JSON list of C-alpha atoms in Angstrom, two decimals:
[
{"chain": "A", "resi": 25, "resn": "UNK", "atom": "CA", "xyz": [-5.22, -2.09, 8.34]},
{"chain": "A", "resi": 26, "resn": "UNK", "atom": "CA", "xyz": [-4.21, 0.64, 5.97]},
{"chain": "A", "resi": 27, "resn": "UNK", "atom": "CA", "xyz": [-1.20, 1.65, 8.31]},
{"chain": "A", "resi": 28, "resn": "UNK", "atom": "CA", "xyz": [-0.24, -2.03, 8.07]},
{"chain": "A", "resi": 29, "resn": "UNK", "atom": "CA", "xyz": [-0.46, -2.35, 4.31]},
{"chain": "A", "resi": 30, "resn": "UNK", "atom": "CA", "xyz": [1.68, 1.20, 4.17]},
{"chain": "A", "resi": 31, "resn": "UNK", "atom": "CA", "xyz": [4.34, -0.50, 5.98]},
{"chain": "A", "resi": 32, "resn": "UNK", "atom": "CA", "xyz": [4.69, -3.58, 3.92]},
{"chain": "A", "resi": 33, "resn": "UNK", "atom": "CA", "xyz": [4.44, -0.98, 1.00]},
{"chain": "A", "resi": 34, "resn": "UNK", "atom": "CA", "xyz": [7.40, 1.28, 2.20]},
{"chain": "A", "resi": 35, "resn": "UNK", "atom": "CA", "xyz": [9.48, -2.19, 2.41]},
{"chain": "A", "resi": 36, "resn": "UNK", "atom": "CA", "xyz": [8.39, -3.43, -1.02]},
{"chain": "A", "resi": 37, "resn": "UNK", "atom": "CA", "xyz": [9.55, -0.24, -2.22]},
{"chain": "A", "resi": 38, "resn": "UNK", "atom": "CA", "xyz": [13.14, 0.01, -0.54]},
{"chain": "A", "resi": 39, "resn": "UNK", "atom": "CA", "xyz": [13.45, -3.60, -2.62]},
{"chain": "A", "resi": 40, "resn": "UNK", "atom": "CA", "xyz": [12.23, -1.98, -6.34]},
{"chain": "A", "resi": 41, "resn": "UNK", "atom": "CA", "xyz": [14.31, -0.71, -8.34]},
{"chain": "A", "resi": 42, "resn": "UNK", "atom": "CA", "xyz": [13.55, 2.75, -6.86]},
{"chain": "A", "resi": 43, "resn": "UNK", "atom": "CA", "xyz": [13.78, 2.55, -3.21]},
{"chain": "A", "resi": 44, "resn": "UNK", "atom": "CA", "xyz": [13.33, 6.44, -2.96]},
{"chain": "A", "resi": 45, "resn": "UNK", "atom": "CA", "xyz": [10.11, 6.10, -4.77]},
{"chain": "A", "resi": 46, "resn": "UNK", "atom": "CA", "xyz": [7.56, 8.17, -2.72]},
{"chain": "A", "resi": 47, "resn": "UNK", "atom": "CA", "xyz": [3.93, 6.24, -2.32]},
{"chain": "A", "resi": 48, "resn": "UNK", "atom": "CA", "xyz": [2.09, 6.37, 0.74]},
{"chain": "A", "resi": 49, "resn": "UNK", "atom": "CA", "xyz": [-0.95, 5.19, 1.85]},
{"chain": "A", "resi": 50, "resn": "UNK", "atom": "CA", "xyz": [-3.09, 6.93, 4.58]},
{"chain": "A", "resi": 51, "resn": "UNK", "atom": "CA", "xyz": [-6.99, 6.81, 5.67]},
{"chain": "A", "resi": 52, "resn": "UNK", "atom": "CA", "xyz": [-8.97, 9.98, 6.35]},
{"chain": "A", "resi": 53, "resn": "UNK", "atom": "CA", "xyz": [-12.12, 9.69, 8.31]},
{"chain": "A", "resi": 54, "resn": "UNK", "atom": "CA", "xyz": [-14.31, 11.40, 5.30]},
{"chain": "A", "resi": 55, "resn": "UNK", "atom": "CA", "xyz": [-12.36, 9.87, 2.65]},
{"chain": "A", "resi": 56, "resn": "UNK", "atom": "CA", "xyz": [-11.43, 6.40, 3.33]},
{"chain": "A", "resi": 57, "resn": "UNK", "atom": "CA", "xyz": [-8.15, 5.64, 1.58]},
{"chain": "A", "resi": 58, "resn": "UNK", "atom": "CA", "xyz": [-5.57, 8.00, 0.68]},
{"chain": "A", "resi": 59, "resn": "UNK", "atom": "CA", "xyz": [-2.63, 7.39, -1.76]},
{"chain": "A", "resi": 60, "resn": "UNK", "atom": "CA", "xyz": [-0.03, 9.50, -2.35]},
{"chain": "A", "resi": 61, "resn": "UNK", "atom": "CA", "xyz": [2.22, 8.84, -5.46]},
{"chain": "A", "resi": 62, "resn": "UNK", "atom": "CA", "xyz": [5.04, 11.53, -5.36]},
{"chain": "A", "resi": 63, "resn": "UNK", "atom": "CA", "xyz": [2.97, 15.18, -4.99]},
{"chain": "A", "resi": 64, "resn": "UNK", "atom": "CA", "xyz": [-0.24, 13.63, -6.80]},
{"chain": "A", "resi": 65, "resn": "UNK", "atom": "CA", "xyz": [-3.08, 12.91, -4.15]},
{"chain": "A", "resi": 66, "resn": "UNK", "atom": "CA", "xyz": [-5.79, 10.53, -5.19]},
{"chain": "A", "resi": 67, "resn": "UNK", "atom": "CA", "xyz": [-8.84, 9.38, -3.58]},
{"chain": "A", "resi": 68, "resn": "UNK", "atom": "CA", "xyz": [-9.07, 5.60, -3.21]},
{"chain": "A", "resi": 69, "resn": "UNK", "atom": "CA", "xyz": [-6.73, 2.94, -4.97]},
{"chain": "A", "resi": 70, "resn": "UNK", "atom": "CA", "xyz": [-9.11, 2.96, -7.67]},
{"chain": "A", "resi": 71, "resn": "UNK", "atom": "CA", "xyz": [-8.25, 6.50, -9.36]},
{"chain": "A", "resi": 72, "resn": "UNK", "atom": "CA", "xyz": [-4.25, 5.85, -9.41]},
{"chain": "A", "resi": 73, "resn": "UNK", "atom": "CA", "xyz": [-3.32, 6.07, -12.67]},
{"chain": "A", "resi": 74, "resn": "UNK", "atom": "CA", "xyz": [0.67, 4.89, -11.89]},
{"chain": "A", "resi": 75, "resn": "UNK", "atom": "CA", "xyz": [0.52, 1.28, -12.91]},
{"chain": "A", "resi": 76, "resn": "UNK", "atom": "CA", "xyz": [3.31, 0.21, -11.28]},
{"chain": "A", "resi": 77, "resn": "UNK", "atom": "CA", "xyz": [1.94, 2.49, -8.39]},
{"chain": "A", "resi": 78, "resn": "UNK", "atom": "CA", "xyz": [-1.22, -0.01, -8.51]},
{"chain": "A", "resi": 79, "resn": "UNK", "atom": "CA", "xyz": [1.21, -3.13, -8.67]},
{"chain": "A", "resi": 80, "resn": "UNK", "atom": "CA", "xyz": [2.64, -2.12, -5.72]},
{"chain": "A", "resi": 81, "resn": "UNK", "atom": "CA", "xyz": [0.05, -1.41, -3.93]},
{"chain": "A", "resi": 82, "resn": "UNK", "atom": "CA", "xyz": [-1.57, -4.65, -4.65]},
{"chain": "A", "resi": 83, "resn": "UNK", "atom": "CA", "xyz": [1.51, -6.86, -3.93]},
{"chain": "A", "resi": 84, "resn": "UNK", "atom": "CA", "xyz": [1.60, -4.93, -0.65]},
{"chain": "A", "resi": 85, "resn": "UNK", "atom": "CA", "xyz": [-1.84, -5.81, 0.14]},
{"chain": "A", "resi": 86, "resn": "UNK", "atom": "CA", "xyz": [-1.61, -9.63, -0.95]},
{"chain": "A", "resi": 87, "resn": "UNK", "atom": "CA", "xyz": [1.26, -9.65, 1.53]},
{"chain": "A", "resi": 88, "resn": "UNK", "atom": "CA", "xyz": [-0.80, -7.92, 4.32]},
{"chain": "A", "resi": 89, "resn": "UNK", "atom": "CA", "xyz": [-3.35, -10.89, 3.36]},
{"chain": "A", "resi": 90, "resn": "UNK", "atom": "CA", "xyz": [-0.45, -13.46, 3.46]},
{"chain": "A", "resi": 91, "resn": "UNK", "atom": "CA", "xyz": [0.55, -12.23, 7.22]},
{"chain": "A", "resi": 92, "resn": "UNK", "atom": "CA", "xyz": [-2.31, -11.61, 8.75]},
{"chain": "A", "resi": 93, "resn": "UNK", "atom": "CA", "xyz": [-4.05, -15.64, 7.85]},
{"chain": "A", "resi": 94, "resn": "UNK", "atom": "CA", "xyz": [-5.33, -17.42, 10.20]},
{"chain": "A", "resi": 95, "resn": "UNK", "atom": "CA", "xyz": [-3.11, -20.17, 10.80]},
{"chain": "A", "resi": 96, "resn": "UNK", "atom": "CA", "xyz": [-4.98, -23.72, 12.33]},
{"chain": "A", "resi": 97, "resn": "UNK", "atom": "CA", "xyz": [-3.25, -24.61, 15.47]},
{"chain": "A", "resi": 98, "resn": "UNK", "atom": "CA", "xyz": [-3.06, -28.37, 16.19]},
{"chain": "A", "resi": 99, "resn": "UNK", "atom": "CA", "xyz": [-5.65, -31.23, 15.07]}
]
């Protein structure tokens, strides 16, 4: 899942206003989530202090959400 959200990330960012804007996200066995924002490391989404770092990572994830529905198939 977190690969998944990482890749709709990297998209959302080549359409900002600063495609070469370096945010990653990555999961680690011990850790759990992993976010890079440029050379700063944090430990879960939670301790990001980039806002628009946050935003992005939260539109990314509303659009993993958005993809990944369940769609009902016939009636």
């Amino acid at each position: 899942m977190v690969e998944q959200v990482d890749e709709i990330l990297q998209e959302l960012i080549l359409q900002s206003d600063q495609p070469n804007r370096h945010i990653k996200l990555m999961e680690e066995m011990n850790e759990g989530v992993i976010v890079w924002v440029g050379q700063e490391r944090f430990s879960g989404i939670d301790t990001v202090t980039d806002e628009s770092a946050i935003s992005l990572i939260r539109s990314a994830a509303k659009e993993w959400e958005r993809r990944t529905e369940i769609r009902p198939t016939g009636a």
